[in-house]
mmCIF file of C-alpha atoms in Angstrom:
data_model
loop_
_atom_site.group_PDB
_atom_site.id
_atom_site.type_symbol
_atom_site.label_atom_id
_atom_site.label_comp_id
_atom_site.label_asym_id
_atom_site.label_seq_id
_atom_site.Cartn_x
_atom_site.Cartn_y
_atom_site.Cartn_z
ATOM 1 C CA UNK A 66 44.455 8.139 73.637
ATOM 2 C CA UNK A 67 44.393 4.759 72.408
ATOM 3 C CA UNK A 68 41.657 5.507 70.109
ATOM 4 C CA UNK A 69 43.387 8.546 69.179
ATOM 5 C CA UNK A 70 46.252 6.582 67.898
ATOM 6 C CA UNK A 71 44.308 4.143 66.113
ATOM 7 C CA UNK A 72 42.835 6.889 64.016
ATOM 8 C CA UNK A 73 45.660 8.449 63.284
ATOM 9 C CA UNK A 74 47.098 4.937 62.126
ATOM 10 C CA UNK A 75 43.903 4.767 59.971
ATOM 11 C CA UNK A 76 44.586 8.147 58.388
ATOM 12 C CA UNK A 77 48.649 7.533 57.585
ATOM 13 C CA UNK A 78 47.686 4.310 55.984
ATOM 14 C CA UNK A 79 44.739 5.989 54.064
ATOM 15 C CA UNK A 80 46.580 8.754 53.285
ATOM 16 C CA UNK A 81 49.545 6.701 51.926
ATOM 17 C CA UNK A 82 46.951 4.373 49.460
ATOM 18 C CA UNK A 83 45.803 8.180 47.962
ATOM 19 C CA UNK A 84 49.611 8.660 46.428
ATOM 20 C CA UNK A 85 50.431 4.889 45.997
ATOM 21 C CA UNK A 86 48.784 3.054 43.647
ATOM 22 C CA UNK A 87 49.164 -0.563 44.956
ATOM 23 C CA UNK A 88 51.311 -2.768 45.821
ATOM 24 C CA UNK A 89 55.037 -3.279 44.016
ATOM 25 C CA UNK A 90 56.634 -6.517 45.020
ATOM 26 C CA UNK A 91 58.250 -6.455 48.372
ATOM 27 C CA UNK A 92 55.984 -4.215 49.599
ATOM 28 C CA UNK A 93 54.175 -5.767 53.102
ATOM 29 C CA UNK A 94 50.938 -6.357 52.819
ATOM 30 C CA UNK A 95 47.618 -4.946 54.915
ATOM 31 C CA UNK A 96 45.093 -7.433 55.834
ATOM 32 C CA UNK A 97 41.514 -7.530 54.533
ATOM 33 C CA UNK A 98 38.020 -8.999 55.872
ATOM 34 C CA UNK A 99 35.691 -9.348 52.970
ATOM 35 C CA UNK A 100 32.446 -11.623 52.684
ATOM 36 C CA UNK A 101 32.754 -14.522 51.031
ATOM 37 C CA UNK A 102 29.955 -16.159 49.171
ATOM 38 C CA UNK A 103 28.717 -18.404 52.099
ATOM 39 C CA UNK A 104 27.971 -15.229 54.019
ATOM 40 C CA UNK A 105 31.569 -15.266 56.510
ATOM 41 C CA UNK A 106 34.102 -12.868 56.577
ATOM 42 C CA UNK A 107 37.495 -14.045 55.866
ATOM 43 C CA UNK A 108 40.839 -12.575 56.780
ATOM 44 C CA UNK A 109 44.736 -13.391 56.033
ATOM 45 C CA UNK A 110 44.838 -13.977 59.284
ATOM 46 C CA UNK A 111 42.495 -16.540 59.650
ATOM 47 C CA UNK A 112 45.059 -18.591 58.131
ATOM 48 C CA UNK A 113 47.468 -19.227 61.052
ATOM 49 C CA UNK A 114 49.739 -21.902 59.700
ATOM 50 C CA UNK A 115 50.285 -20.736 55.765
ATOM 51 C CA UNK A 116 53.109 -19.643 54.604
ATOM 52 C CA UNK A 117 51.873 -17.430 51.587
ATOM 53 C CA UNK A 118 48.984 -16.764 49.889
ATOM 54 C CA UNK A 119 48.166 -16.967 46.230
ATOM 55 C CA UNK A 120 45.616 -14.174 45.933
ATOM 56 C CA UNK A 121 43.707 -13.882 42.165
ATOM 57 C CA UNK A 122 41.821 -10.782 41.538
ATOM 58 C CA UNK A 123 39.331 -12.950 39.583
ATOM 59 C CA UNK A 124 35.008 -12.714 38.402
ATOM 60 C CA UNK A 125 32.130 -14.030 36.914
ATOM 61 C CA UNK A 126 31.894 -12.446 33.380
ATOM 62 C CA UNK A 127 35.746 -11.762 32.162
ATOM 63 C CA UNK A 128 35.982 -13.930 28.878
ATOM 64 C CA UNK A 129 39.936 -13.961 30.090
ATOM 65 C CA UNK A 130 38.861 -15.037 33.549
ATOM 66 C CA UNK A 131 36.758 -18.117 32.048
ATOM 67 C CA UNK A 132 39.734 -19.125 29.735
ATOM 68 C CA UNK A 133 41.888 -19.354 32.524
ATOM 69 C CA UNK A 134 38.927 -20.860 35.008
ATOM 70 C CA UNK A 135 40.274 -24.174 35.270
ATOM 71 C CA UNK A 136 43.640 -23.135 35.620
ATOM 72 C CA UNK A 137 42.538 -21.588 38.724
ATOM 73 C CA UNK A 138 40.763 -24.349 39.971
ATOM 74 C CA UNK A 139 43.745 -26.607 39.754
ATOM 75 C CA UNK A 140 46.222 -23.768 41.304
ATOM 76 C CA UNK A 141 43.471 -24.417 44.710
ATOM 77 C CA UNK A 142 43.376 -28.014 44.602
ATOM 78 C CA UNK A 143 47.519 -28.061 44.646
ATOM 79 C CA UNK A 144 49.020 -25.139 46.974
ATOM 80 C CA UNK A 145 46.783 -25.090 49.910
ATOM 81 C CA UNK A 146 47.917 -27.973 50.954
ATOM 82 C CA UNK A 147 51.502 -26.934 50.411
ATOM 83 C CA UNK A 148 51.345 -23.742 52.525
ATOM 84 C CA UNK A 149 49.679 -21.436 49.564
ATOM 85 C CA UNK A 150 45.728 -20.882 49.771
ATOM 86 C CA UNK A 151 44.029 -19.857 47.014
ATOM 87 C CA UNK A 152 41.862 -16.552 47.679
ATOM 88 C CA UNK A 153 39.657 -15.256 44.985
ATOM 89 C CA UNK A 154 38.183 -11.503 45.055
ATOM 90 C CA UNK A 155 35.896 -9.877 42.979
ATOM 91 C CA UNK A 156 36.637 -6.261 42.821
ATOM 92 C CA UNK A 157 33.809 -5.291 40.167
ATOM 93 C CA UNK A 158 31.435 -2.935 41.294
ATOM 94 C CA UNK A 159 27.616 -4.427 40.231
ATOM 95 C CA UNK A 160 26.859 -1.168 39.206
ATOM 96 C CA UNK A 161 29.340 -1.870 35.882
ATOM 97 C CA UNK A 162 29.018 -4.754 35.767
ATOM 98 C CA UNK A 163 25.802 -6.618 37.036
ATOM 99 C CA UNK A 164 27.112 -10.304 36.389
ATOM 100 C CA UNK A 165 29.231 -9.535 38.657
ATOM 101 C CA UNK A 166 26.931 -8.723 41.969
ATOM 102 C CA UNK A 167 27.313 -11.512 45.110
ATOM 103 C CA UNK A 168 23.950 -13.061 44.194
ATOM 104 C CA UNK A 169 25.701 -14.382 40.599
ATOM 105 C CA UNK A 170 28.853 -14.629 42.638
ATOM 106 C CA UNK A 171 27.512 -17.194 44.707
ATOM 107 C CA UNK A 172 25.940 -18.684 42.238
ATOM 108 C CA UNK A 173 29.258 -19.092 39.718
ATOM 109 C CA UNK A 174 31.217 -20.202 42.757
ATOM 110 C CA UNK A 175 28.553 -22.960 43.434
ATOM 111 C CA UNK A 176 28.676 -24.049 39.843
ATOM 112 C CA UNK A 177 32.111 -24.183 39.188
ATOM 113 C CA UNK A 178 32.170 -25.934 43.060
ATOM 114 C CA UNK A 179 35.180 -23.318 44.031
ATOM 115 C CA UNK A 180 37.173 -25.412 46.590
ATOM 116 C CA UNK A 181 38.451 -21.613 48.097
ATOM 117 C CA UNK A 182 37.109 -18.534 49.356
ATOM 118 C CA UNK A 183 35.613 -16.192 46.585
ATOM 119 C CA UNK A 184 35.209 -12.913 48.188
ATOM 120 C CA UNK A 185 33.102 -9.905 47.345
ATOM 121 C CA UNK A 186 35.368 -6.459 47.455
ATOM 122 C CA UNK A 187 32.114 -4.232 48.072
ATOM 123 C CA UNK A 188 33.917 -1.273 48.432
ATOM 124 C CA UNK A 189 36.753 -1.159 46.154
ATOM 125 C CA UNK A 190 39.213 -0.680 49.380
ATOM 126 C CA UNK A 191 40.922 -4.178 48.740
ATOM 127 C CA UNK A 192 41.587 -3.425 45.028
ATOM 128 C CA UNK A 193 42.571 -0.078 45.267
ATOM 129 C CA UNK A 194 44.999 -1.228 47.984
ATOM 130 C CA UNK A 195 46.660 -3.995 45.915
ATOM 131 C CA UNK A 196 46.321 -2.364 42.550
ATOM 132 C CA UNK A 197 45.211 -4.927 40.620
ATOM 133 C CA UNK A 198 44.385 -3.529 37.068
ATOM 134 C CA UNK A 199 42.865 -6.242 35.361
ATOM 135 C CA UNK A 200 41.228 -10.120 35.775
ATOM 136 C CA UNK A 201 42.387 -12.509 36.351
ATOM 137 C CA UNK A 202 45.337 -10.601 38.439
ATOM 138 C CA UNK A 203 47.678 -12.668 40.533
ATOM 139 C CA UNK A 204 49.616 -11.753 44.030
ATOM 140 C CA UNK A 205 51.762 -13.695 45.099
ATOM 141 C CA UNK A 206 52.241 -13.210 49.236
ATOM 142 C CA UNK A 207 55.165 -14.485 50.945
ATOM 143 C CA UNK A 208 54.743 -14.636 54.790
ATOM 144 C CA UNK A 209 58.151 -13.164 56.524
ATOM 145 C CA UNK A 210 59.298 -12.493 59.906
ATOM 146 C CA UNK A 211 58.180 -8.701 59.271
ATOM 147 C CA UNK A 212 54.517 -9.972 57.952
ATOM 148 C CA UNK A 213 53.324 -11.112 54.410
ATOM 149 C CA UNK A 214 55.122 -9.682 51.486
ATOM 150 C CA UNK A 215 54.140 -9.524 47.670
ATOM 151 C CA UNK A 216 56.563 -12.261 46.283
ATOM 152 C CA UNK A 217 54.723 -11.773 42.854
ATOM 153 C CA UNK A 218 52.583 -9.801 40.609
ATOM 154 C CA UNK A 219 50.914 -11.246 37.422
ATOM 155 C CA UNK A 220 49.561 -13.069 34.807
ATOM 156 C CA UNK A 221 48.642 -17.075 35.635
ATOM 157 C CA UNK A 222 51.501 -18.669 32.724
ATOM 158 C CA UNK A 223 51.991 -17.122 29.107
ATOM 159 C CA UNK A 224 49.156 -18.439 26.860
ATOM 160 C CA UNK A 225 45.750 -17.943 27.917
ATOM 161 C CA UNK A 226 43.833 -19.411 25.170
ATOM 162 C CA UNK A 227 45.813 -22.906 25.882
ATOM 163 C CA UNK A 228 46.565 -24.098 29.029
ATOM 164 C CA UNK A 229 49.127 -27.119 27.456
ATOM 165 C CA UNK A 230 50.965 -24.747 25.226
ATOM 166 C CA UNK A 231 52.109 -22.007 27.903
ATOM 167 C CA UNK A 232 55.828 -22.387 28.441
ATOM 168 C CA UNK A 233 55.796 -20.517 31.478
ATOM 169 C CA UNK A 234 53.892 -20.825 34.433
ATOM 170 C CA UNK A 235 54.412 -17.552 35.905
ATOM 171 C CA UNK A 236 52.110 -18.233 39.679
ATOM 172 C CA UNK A 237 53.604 -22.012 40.149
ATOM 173 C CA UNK A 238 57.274 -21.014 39.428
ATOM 174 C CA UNK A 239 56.841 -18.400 41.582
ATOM 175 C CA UNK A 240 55.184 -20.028 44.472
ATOM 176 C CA UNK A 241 57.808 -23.279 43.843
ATOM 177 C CA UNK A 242 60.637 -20.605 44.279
ATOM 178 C CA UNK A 243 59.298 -19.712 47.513
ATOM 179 C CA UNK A 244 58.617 -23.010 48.841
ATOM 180 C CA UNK A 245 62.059 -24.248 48.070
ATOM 181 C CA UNK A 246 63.405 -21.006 50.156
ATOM 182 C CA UNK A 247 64.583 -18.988 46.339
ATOM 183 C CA UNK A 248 63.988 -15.539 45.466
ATOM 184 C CA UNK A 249 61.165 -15.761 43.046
ATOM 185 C CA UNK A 250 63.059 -15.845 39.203
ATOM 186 C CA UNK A 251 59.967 -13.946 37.359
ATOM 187 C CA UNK A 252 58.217 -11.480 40.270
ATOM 188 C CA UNK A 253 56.251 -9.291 37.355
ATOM 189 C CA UNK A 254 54.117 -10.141 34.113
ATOM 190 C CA UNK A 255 51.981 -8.568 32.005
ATOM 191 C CA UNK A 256 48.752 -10.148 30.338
ATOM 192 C CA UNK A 257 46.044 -8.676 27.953
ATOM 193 C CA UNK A 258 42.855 -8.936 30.340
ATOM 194 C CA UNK A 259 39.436 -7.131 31.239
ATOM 195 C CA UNK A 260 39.928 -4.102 33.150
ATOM 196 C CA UNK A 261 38.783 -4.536 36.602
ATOM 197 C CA UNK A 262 35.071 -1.971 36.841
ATOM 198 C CA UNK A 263 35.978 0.677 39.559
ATOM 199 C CA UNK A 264 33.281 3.602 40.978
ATOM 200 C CA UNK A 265 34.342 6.665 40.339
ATOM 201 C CA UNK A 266 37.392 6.147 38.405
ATOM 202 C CA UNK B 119 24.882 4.328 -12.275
ATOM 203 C CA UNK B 120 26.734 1.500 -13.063
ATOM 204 C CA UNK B 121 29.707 3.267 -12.592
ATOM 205 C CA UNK B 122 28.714 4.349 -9.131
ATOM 206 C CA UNK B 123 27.308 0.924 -8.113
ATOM 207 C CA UNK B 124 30.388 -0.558 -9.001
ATOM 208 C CA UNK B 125 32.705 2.051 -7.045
ATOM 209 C CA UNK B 126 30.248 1.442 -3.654
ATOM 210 C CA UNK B 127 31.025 -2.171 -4.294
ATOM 211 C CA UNK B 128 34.881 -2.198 -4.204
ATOM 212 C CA UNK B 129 34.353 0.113 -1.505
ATOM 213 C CA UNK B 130 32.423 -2.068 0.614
ATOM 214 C CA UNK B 131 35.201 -4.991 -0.466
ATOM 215 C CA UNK B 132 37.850 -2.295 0.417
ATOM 216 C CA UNK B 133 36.606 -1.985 4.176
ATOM 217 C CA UNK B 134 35.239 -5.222 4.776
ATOM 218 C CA UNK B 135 39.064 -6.699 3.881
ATOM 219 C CA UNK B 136 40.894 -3.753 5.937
ATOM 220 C CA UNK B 137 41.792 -5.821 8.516
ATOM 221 C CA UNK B 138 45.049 -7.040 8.148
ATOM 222 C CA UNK B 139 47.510 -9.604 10.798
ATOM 223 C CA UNK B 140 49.760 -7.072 12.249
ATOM 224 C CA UNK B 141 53.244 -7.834 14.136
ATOM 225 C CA UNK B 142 54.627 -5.907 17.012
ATOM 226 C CA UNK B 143 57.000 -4.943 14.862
ATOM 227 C CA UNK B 144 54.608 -4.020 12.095
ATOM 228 C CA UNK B 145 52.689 -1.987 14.561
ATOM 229 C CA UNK B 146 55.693 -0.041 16.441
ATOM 230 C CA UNK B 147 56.386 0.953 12.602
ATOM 231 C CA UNK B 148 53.134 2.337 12.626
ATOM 232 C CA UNK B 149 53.372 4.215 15.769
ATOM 233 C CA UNK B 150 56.636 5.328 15.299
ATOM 234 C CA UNK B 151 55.555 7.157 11.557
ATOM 235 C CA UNK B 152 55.797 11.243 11.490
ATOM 236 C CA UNK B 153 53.366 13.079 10.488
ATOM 237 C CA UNK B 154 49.780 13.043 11.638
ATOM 238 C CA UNK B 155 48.431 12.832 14.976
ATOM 239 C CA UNK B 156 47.544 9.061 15.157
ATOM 240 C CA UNK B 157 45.235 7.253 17.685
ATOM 241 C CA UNK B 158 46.068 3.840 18.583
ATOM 242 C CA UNK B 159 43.270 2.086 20.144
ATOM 243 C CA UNK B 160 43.299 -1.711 21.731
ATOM 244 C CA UNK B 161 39.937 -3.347 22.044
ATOM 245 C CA UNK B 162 38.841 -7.200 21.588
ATOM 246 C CA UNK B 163 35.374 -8.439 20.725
ATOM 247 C CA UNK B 164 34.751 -10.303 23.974
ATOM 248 C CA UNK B 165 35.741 -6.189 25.882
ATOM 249 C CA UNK B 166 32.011 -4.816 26.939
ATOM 250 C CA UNK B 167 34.005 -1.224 27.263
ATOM 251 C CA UNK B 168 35.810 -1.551 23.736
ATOM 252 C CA UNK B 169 32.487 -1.898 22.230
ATOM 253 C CA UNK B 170 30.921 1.169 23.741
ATOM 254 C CA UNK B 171 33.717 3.503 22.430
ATOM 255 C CA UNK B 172 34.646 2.178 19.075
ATOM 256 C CA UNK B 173 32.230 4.016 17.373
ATOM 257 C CA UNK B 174 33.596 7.732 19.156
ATOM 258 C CA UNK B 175 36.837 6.409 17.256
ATOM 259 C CA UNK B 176 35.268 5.747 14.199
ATOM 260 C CA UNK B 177 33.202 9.178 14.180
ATOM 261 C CA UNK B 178 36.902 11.084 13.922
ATOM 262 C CA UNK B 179 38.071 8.560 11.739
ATOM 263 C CA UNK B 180 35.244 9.750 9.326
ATOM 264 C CA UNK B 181 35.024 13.649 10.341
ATOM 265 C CA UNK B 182 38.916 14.637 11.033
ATOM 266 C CA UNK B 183 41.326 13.684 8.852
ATOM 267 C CA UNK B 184 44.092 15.127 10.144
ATOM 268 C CA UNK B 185 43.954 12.416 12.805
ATOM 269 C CA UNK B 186 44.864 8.938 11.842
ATOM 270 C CA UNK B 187 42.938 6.198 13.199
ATOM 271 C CA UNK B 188 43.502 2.628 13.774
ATOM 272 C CA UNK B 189 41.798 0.164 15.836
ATOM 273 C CA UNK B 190 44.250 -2.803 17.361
ATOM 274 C CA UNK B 191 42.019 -6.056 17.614
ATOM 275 C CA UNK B 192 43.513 -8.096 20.945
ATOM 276 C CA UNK B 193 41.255 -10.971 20.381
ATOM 277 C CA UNK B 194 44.410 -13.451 18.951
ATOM 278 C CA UNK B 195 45.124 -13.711 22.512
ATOM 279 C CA UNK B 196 42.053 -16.094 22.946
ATOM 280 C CA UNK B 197 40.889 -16.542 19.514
ATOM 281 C CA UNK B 198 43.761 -17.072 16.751
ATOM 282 C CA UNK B 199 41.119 -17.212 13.846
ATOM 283 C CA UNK B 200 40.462 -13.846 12.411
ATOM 284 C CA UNK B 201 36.838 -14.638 10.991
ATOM 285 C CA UNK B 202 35.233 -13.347 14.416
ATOM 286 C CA UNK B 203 37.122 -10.018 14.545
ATOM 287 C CA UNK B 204 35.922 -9.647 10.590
ATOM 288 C CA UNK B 205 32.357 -10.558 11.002
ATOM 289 C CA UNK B 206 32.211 -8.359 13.787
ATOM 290 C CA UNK B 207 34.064 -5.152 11.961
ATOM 291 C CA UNK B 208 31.183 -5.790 9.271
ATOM 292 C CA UNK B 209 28.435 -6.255 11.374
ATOM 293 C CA UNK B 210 28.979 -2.788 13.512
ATOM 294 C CA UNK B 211 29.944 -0.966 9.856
ATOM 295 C CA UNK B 212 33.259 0.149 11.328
ATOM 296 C CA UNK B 213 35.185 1.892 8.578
ATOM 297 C CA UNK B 214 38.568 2.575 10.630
ATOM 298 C CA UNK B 215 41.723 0.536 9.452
ATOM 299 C CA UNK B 216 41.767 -2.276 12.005
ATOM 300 C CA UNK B 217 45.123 -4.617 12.158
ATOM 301 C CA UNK B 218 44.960 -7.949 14.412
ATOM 302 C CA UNK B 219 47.785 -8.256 16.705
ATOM 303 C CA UNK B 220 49.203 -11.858 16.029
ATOM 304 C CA UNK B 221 51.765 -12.282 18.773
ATOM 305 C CA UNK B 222 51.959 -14.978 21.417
ATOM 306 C CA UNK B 223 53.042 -14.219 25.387
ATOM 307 C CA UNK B 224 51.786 -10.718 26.067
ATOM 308 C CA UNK B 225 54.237 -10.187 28.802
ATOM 309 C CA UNK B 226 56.942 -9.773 26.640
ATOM 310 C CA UNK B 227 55.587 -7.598 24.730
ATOM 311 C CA UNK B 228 52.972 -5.430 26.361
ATOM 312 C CA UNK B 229 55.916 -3.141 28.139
ATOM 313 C CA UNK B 230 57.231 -2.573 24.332
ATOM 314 C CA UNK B 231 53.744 -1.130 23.621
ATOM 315 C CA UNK B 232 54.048 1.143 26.495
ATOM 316 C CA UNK B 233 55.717 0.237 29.839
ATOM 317 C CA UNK B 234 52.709 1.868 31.934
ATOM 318 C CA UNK B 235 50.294 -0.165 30.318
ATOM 319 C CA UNK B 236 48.528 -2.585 32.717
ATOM 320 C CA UNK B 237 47.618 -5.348 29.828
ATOM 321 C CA UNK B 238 43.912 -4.254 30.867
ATOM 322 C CA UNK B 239 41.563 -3.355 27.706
ATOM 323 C CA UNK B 240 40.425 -0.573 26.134
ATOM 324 C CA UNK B 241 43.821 1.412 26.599
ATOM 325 C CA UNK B 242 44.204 3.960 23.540
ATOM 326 C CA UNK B 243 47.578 5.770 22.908
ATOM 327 C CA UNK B 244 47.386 9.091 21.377
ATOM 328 C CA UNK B 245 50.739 10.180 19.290
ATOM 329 C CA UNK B 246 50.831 13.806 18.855
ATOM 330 C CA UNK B 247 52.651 15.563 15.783
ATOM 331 C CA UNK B 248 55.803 15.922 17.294
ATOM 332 C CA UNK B 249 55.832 12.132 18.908
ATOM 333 C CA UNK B 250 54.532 12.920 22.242
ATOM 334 C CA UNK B 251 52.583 9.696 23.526
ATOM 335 C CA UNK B 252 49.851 9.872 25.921
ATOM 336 C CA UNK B 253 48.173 6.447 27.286
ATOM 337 C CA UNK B 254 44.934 6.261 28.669
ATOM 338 C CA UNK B 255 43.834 3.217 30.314
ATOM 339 C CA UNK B 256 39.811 2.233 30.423
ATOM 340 C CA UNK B 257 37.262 3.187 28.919
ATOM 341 C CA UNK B 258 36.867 6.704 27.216
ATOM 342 C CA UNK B 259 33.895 8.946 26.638
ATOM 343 C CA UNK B 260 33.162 10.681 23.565
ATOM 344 C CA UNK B 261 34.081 14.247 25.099
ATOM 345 C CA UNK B 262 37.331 12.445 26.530
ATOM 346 C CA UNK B 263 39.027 11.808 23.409
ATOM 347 C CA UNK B 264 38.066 14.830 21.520
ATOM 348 C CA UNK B 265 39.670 16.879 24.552
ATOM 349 C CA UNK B 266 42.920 14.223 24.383
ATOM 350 C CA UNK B 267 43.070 14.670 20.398
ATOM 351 C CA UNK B 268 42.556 18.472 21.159
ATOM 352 C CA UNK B 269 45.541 18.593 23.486
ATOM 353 C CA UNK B 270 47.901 16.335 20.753
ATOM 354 C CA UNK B 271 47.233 18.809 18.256
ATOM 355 C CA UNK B 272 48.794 21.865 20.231
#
């Protein structure tokens, strides 16, 4: 019986990604295990004691995704600390796009010495569940008394070919809304980016 | 012959200087203009999918000219300096009027373009005769946007 209502759990929640496409913000989230590139699984819910997540639909070969690289890097070496780890995923399938495969993904992540987890979405499930569209892709998750929440869908700030001269930084203001207990001001941006490579789309 | 060598010349000068700084404005004018069916596709240098399908958009640009044709460089965005976008236009012979967008902070902008687009390149927007817009996100195969550009004409 038990197993009986796990499945049909499984099929509502399937069933419900085939008409919705992604997350909007406020929507609760479902958690993910995906490999990351020293071989472990990681979950949300490995993280016990945060109180959000800033999740970046992020890879290896997006000219966007370089520009905004070090941008990223800095966004993990400030919020974990705070409450907010930093989780990359890869949602490119190999198959489109072989710089993308977890051999170069471990590889990038060891040369750019990623100080977060940089996961590989193998099957497409965790992308096609959040919706991201493009790279980089920001959520924003807020953890609430009801579970986590999107606080935040996005672009990094508002100039991606210079980090100094963007006059808004769309993931901190966000984030520094929610630490300081405020309804996020900005919860959606746009940016121009590389389309994310999905099978069978 | 002279004559003739001298009209390929200002033709080659004519294509290789098409490309032109556009504003949102300037391109919503554009888009907004009755008459033929126009195609509206956004692409960048650096996009691996752009590449593969500008040349399907150049083909109708060439064979049907009841469709109008224009090619919306993205590549200000990371690159302000136009020289790569024109080097590249002449390299790959593409004859279709190209305009580089030249507007800072995409999100305030992209929505104005079309609300359902994601940012994400290629996107192309097809305008039919009678103003009818149709967006298509990702990459499109030849057959794909003669059926699209079949459908806009009807």
């Amino acid at each position: 019986m038990k197993l009986l209502f796990s499945w049909l759990v499984i099929g509502l929640i399937s069933l419900s990604f085939t008409f919705k496409k992604g997350y909007d913000v406020g929507d609760l989230v479902t958690d993910f295990k995906l490999k990351n590139v020293d071989g472990k699984l990681v979950s949300l819910a490995d993280y016990q004691n945060a109180k959000g997540f800033i999740i970046i639909f992020d890879c290896n070969t997006c000219p966007v995704s370089k520009a905004y690289n070090a941008r990223i890097l800095a966004l993990g070496k400030k919020y974990p600390e705070l409450g907010f780890p930093v989780i990359l995923i890869n949602p490119n399938s190999p198959e489109l796009s072989e710089g993308d495969s977890y051999p170069a993904m471990v590889k990038y992540a060891k040369e750019k010495k990623y100080p977060f987890p940089y996961l590989y979405d193998e099957s497409q499930e965790t992308i096609r569940q959040f919706g991201a569209t493009n790279t980089p892709h920001v959520f924003v998750l807020n953890k609430t008394s009801e579970g986590l929440r999107v606080a935040y869908i996005g672009a990094i700030d508002d100039n991606t070919r210079n980090a100094s001269k963007a006059s808004s930084h769309f993931v901190e203001d966000a984030v520094n809304d929610l630490l300081a207990g405020r309804e996020v001001t900005t919860p959606k941006t746009k940016a121009i980016g590389c389309s994310v490579k999905l099978k069978n789309s | 012959m002279k004559y003739i060598l001298a009209s390929i010349f200002s033709f080659i000068l004519l294509s290789a200087s098409a490309q032109q700084m556009a504003s949102l404005k300037d391109l919503q004018k554009i888009m907004d203009e009755p008459g033929r069916i126009k195609v509206i596709n956004f692409w960048a240098t650096w996009c691996g999918p752009c590449i593969k399908e500008l040349p399907y958009f150049d083909e109708i640009h060439r064979k049907n000219k009841n469709v109008s044709i224009l090619l919306v460089s993205m590549d200000y965005d990371l690159d302000p300096n136009p020289e790569k976008v024109k080097r590249f236009i002449a390299r790959k012979k593409i004859l279709s009027p190209v305009v580089i967008l030249t507007e800072e902070n995409p999100s305030g902008w992209i929505d104005k373009i079309d609300k359902n687009w994601s940012g994400a390149l290629p996107a192309t927007i097809i305008i039919g005769a009678s103003g009818k817009r149709k967006l298509i996100q990702g990459e499109l195969k030849k057959d794909e946007l003669e059926k699209y550009i079949n459908e806009a004409s009807q």
